[in-house]
PDB file of C-alpha atoms in Angstrom:
ATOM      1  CA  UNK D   1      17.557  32.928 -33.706  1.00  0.00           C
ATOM      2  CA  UNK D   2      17.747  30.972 -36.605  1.00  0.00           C
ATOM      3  CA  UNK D   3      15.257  31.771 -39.265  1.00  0.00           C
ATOM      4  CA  UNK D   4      13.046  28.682 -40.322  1.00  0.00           C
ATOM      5  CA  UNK D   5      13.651  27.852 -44.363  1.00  0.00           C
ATOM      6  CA  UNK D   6      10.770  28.515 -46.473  1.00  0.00           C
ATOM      7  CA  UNK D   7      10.105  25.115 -47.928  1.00  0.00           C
ATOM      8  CA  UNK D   8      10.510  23.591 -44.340  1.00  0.00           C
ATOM      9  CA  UNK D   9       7.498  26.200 -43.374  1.00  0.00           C
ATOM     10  CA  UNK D  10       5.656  25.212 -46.768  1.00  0.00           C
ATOM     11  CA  UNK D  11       5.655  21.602 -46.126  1.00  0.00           C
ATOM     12  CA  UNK D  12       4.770  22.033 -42.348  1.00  0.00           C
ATOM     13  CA  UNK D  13       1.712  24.267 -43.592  1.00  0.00           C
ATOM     14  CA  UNK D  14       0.908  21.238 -46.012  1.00  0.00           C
ATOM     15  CA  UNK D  15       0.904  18.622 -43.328  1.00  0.00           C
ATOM     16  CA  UNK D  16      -1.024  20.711 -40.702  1.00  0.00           C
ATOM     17  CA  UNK D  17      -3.721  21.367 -43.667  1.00  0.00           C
ATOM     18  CA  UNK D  18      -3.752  17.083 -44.458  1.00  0.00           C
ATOM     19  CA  UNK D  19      -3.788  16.971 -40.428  1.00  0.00           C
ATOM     20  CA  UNK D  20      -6.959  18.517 -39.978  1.00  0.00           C
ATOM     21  CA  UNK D  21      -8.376  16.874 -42.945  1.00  0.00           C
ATOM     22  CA  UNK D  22      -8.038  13.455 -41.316  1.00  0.00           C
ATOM     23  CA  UNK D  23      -8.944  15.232 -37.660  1.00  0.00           C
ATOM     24  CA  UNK D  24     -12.726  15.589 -39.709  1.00  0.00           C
ATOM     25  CA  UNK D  25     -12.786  11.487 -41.677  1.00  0.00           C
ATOM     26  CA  UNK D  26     -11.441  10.856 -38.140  1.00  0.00           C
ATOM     27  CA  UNK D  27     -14.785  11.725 -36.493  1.00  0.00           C
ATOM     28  CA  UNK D  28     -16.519  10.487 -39.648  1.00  0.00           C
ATOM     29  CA  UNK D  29     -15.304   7.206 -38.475  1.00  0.00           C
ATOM     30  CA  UNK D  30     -16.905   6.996 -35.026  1.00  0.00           C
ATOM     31  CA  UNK D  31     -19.450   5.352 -37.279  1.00  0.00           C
ATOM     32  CA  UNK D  32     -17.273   2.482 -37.294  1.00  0.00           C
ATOM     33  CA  UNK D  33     -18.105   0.700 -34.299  1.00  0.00           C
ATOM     34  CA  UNK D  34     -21.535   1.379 -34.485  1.00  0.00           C
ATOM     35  CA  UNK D  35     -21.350  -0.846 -37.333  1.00  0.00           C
ATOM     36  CA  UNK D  36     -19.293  -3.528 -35.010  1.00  0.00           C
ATOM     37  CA  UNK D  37     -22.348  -3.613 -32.944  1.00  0.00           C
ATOM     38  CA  UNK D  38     -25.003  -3.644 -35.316  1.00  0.00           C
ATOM     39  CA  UNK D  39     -23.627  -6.842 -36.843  1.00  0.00           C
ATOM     40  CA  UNK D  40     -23.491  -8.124 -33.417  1.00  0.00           C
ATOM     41  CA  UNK D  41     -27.231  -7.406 -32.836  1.00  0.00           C
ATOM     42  CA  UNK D  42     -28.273  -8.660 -36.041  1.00  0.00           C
ATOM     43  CA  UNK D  43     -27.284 -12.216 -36.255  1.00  0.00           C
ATOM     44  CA  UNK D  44     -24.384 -14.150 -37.140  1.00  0.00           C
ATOM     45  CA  UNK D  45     -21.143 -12.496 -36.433  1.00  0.00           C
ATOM     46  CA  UNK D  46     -18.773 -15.201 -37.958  1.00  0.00           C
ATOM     47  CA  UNK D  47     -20.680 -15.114 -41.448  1.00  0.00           C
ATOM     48  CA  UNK D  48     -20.583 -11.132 -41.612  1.00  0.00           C
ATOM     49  CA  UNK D  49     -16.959 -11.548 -41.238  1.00  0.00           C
ATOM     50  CA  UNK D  50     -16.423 -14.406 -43.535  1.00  0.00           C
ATOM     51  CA  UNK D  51     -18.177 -12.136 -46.262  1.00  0.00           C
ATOM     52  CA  UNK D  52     -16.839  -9.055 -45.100  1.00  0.00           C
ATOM     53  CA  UNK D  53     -14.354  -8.540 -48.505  1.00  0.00           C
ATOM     54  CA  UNK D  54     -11.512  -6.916 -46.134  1.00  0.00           C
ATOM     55  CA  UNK D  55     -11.284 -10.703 -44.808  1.00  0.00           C
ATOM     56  CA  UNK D  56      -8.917 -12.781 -46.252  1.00  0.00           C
ATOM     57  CA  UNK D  57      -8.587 -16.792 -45.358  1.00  0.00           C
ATOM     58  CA  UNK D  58      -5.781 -19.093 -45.468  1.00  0.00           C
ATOM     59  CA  UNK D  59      -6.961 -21.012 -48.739  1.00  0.00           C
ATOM     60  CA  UNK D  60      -5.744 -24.622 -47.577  1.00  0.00           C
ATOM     61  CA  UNK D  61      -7.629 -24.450 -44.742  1.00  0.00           C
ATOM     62  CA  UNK D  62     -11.330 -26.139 -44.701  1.00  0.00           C
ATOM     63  CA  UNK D  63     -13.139 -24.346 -42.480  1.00  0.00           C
ATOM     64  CA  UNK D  64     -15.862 -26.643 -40.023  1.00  0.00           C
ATOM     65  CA  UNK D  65     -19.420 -25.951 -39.119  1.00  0.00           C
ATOM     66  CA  UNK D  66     -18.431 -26.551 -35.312  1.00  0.00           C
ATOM     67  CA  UNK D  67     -15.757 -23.657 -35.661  1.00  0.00           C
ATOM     68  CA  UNK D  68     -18.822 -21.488 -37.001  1.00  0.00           C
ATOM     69  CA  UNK D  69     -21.033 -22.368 -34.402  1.00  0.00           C
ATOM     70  CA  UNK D  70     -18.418 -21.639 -31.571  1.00  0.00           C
ATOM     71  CA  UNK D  71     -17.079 -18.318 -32.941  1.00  0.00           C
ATOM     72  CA  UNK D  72     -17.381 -15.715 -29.973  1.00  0.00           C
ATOM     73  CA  UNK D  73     -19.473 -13.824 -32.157  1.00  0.00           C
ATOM     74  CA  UNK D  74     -20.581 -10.996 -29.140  1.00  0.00           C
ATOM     75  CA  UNK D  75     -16.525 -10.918 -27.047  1.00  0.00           C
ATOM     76  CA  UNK D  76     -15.334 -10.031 -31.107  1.00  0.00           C
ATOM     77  CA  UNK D  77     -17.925  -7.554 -31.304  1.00  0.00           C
ATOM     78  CA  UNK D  78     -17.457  -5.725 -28.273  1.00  0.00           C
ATOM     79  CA  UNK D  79     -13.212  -6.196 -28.296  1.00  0.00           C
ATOM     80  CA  UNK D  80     -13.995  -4.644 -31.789  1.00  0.00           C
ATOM     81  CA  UNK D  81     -16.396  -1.812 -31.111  1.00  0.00           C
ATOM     82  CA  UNK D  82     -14.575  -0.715 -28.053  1.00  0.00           C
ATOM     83  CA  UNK D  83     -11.124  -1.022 -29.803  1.00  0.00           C
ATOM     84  CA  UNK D  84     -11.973   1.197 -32.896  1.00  0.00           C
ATOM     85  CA  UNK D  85     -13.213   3.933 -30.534  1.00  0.00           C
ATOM     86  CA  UNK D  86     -10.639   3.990 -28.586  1.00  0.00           C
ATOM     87  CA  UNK D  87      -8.274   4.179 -31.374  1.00  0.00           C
ATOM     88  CA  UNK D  88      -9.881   6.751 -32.958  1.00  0.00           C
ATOM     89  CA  UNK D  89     -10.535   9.205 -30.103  1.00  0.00           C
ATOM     90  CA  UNK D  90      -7.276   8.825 -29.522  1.00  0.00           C
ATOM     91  CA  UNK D  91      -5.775   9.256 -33.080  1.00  0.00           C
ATOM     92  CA  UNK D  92      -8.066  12.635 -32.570  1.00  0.00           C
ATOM     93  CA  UNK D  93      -6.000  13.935 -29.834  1.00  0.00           C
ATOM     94  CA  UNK D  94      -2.770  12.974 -31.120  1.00  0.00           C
ATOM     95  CA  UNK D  95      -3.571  14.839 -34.279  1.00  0.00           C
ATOM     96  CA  UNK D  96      -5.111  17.832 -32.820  1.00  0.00           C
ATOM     97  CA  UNK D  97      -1.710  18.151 -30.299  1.00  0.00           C
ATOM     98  CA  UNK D  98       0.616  17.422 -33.802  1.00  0.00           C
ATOM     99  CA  UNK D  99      -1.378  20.364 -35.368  1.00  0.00           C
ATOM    100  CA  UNK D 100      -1.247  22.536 -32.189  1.00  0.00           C
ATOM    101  CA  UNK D 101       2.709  21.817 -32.245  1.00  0.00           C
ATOM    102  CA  UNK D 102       3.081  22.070 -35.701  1.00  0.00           C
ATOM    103  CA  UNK D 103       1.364  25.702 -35.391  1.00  0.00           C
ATOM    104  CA  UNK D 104       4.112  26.977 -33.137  1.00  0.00           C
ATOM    105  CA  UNK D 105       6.773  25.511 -34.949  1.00  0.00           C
ATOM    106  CA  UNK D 106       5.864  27.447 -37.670  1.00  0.00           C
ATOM    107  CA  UNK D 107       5.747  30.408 -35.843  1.00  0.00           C
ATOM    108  CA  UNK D 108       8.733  29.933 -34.671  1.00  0.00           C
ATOM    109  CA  UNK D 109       7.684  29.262 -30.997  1.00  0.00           C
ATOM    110  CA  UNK D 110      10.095  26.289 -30.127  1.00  0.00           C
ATOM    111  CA  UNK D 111      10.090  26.679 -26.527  1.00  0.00           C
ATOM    112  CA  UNK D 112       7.032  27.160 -24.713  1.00  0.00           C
ATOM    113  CA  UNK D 113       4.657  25.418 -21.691  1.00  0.00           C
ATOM    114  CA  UNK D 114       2.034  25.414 -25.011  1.00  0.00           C
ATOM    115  CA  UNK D 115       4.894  23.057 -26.465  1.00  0.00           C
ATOM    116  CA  UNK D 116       5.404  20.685 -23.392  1.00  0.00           C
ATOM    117  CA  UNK D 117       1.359  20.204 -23.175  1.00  0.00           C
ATOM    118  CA  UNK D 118       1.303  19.569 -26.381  1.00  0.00           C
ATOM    119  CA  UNK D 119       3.852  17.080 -26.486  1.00  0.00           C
ATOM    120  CA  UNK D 120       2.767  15.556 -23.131  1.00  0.00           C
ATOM    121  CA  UNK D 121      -0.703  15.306 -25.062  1.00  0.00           C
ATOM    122  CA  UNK D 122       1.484  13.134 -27.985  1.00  0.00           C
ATOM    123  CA  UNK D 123       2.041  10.615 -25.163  1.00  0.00           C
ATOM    124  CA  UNK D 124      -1.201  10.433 -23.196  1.00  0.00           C
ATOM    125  CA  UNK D 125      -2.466   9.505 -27.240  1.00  0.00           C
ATOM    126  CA  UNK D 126      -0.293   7.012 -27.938  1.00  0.00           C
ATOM    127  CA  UNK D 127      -0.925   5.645 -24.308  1.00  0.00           C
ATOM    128  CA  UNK D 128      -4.520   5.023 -25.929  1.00  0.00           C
ATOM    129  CA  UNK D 129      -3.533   4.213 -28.495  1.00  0.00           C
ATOM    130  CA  UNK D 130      -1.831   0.926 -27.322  1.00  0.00           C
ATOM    131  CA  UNK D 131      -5.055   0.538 -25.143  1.00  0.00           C
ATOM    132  CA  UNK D 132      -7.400   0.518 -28.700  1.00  0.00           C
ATOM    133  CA  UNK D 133      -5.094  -1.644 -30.670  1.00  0.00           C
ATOM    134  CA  UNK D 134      -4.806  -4.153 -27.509  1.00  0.00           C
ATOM    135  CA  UNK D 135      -8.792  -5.079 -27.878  1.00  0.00           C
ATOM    136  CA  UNK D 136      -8.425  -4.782 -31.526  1.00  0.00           C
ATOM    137  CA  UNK D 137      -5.656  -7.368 -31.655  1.00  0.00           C
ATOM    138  CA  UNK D 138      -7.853  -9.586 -29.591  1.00  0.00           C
ATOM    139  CA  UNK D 139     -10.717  -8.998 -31.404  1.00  0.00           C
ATOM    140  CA  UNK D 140      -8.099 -10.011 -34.677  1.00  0.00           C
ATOM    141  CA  UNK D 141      -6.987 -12.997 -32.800  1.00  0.00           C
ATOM    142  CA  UNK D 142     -10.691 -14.701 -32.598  1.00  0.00           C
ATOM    143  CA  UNK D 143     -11.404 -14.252 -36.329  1.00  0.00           C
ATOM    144  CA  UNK D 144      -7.561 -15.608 -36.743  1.00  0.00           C
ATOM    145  CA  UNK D 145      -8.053 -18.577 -34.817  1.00  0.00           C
ATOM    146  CA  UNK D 146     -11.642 -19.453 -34.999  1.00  0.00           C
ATOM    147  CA  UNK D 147     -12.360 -18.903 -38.792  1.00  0.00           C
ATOM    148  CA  UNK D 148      -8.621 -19.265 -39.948  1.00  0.00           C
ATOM    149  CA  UNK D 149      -8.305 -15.661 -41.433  1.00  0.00           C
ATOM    150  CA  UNK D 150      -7.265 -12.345 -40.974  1.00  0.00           C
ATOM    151  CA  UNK D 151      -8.755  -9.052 -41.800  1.00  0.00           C
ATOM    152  CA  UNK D 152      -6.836  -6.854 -44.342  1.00  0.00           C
ATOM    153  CA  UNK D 153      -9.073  -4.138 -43.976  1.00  0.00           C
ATOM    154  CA  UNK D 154      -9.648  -1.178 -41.346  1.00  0.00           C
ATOM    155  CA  UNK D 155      -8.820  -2.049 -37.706  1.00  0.00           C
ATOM    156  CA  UNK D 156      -6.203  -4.798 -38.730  1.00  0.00           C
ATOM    157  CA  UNK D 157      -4.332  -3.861 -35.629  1.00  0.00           C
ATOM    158  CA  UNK D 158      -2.344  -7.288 -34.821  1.00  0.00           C
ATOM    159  CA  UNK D 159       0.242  -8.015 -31.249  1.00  0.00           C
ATOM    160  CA  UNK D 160       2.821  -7.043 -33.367  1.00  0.00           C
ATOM    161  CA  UNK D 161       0.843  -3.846 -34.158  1.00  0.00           C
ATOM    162  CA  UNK D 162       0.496  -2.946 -30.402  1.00  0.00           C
ATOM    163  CA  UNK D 163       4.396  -3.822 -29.627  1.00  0.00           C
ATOM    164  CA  UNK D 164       5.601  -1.627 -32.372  1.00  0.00           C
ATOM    165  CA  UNK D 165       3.241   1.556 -30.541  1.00  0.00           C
ATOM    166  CA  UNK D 166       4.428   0.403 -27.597  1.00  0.00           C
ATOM    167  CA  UNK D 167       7.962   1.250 -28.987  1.00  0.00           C
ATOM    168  CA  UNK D 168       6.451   4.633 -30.500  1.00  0.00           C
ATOM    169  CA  UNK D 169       4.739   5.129 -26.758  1.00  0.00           C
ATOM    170  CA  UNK D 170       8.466   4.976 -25.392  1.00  0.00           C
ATOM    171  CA  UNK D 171      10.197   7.215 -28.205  1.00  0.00           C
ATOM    172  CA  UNK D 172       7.608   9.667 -27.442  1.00  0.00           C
ATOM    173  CA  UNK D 173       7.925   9.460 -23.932  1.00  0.00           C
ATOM    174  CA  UNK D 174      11.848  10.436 -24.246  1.00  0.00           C
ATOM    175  CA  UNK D 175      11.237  13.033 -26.160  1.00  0.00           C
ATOM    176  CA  UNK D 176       8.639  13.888 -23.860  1.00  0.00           C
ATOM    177  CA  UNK D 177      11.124  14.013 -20.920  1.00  0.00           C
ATOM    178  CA  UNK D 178      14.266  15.925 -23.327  1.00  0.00           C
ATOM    179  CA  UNK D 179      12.059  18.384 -24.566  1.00  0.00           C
ATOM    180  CA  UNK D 180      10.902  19.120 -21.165  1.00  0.00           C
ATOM    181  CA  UNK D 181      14.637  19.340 -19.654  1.00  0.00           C
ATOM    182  CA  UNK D 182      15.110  21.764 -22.265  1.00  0.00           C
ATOM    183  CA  UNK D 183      12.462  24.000 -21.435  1.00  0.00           C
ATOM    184  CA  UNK D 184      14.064  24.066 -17.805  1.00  0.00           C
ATOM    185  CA  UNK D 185      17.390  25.084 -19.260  1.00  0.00           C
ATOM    186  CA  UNK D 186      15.747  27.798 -21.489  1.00  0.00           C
ATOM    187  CA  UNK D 187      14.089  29.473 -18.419  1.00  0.00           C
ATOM    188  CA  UNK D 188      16.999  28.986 -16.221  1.00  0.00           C
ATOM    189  CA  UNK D 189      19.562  30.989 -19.317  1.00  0.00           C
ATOM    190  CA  UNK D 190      16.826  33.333 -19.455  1.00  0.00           C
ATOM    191  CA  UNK D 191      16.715  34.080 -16.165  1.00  0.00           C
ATOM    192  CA  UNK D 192      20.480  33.881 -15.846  1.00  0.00           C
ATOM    193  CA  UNK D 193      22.219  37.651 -15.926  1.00  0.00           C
TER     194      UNK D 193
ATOM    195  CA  UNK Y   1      18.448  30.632  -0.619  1.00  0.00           C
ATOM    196  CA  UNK Y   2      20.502  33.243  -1.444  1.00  0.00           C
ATOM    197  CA  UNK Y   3      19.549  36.931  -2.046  1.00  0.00           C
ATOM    198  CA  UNK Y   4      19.842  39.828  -3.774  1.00  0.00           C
ATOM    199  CA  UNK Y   5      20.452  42.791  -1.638  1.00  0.00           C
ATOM    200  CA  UNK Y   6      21.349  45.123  -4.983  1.00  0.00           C
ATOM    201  CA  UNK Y   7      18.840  47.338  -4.028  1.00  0.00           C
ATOM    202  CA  UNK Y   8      20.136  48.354  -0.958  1.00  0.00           C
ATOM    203  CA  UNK Y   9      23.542  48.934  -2.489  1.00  0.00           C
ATOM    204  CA  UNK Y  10      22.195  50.886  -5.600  1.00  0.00           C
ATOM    205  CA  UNK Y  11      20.301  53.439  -2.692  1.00  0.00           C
ATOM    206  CA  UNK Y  12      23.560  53.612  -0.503  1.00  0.00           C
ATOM    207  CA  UNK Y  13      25.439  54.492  -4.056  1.00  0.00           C
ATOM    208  CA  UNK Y  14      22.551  56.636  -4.951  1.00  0.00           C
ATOM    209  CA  UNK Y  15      22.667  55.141  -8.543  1.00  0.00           C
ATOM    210  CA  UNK Y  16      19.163  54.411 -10.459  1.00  0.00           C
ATOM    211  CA  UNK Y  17      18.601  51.278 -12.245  1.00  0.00           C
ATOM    212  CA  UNK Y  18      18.748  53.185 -15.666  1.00  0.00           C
ATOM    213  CA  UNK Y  19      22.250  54.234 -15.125  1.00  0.00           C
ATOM    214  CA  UNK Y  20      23.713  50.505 -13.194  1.00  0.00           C
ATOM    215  CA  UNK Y  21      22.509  48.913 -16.475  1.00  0.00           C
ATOM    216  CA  UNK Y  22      24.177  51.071 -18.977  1.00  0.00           C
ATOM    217  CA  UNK Y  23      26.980  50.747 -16.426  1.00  0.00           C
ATOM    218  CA  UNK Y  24      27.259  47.057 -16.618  1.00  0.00           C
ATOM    219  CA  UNK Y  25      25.992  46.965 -20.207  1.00  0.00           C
ATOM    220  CA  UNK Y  26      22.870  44.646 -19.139  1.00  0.00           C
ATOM    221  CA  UNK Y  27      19.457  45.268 -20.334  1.00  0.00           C
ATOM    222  CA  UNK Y  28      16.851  47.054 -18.177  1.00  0.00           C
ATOM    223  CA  UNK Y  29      15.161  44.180 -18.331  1.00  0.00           C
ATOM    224  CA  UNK Y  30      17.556  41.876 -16.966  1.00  0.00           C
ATOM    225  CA  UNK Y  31      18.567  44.258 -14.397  1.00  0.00           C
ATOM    226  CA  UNK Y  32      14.875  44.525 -12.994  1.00  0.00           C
ATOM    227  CA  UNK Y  33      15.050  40.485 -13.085  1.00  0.00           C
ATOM    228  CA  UNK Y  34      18.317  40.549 -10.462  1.00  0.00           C
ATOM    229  CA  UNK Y  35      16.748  43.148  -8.184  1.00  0.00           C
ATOM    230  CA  UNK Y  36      13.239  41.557  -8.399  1.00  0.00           C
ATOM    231  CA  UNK Y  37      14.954  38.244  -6.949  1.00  0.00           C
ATOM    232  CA  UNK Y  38      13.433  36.259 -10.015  1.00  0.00           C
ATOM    233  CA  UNK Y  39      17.173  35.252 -11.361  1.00  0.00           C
ATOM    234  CA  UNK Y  40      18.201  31.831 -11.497  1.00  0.00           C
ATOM    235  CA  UNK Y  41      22.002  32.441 -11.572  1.00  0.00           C
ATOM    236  CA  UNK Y  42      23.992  35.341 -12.077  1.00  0.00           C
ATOM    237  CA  UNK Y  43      27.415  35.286 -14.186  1.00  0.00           C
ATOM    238  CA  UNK Y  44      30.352  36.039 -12.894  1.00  0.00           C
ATOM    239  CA  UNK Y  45      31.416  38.436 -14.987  1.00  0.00           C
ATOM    240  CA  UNK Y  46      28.272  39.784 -14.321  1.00  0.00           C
ATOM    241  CA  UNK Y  47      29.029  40.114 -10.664  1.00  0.00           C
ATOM    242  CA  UNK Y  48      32.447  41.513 -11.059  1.00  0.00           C
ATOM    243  CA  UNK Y  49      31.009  44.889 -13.182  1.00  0.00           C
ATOM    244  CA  UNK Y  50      28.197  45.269 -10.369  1.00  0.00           C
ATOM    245  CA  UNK Y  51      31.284  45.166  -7.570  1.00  0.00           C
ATOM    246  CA  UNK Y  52      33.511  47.673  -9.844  1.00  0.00           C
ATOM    247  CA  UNK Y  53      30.861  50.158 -10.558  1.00  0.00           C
ATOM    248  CA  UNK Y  54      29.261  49.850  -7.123  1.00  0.00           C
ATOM    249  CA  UNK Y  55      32.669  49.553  -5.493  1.00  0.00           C
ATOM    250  CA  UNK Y  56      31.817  46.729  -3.175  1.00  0.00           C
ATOM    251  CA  UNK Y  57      32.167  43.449  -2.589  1.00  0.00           C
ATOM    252  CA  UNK Y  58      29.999  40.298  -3.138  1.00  0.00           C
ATOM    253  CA  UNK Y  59      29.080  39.331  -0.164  1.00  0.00           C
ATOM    254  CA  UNK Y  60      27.356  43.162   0.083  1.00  0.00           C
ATOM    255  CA  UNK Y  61      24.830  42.350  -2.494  1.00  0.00           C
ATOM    256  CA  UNK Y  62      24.449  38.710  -1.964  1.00  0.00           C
ATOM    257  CA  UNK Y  63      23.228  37.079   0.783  1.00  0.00           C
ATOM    258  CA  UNK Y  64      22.445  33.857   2.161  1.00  0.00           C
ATOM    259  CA  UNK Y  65      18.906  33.554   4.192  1.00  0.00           C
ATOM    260  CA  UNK Y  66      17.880  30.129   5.540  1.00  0.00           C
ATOM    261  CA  UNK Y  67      14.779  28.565   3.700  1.00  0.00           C
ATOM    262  CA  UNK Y  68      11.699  27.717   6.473  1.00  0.00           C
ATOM    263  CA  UNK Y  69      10.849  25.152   3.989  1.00  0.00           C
ATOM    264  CA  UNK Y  70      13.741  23.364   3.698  1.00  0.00           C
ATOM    265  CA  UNK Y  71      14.391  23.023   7.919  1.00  0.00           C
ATOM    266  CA  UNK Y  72      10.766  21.635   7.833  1.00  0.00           C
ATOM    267  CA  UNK Y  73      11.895  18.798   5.827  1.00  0.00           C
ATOM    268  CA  UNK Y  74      14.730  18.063   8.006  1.00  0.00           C
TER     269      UNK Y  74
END
């Protein structure tokens, strides 16, 4: 078999290393929508995100008292709150299964059921993914069309966001399948005298 | 599904496994995967060296048995 190259192995170690890293901010930022609910709970929603410094307006736009007052301060909240966690738990998995693949890559352990969970893992976390980033481009949508803005900041996640992992979703999802076909073929050569 | 019958054939030719292998220059290994019925496929140029060394034919080491399973779903 083919020996891996040692700067291919270097730079794998390197990215499982800055893979765990973010695995441990990731969990650091379950805080997040805790803080989506607290503003909820404590008063008005639409001026939190007007001062919220990550929220940028369209400057020609005068913004009315009415579209303030009818800003669906709680439905942003909650699309918000429930978005972000379910984007981050399931950034968590994906990373954990990239650094659980990226493992047996570098030890040279290409074909193995370890691999094919793994990578079936990949899609299940992109499947949620798509699922956080749907409530989160709601949640977007509100500030966008009630307060004429959009956030620039963490949780940004637009449609065009979701379509894009919905295109990642069905890359992965190939690969998914391939890899798994070849796994088939590897046991049926092996066990081919 | 088709079987193996190697064994039988190895006992009537009163050959042992160790010796068939180095015979047909095939690993232990892989020879204890044909007689355990575990292969998937078997080469034919794998099958011609078993019928020259065990001076037989195919059809005396392979052999076709009807799966229950399979009429069931019929």
């Amino acid at each position: 078999m083919l020996a891996m190259p040692k700067w291919v192995k270097f730079f794998t170690n390197l990215m499982i290393v800055i893979v765990q890293i973010s695995i441990l901010f990731a969990y650091v930022g379950f805080l997040w929508p805790l803080g989506y609910l607290y503003e909820g709970y404590h008063g008005d929603v639409a001026q939190a995100v007007l001062d919220n410094d990550d929220f940028l307006r369209y400057s020609a736009h005068h913004l009315t008292a009415g579209a303030m007052a009818s800003f669906p301060g709680w439905p942003y909240v909650l699309l918000m709150a429930v978005g972000s966690a379910i984007w981050i738990g399931a950034s968590i998995m994906f990373a954990k299964a990239m650094v659980k693949l990226l493992n047996n890559v570098v030890e040279e352990d290409y074909f193995s059921q370890n691999n094919i969970a793994a990578v079936k893992r990949l899609v299940v976390a992109q499947c949620y993914v798509v699922i956080g980033e749907f409530f989160l481009a709601g949640g977007n949508q509100l500030t966008s069309s009630w307060l004429r803005g959009y956030n620039n900041g963490a949780f940004s996640q637009t449609w065009t966001n979701t379509i894009d992992s919905i295109g990642l979703l069905i890359v992965l999802k190939v690969i998914s399948v391939i890899y798994e076909r070849a796994m088939t073929m590897k046991v049926e050569n092996d066990l081919t005298v | 599904m088709v079987k193996l019958t190697l064994n039988v054939v190895m006992a009537e030719r009163n050959i042992s496994s160790q010796e068939l292998a180095a015979a047909i220059d095939i690993t232990p290994a892989n020879l204890s995967i044909l007689k355990t019925g575990k292969a998937k496929a078997i080469r034919f140029s794998t099958l011609e060296k078993i019928c020259r060394v065990l001076a037989c034919q195919p059809g005396d080491i392979l052999k076709y048995v009807a799966d229950p399973t399979e009429s069931e779903d019929k």
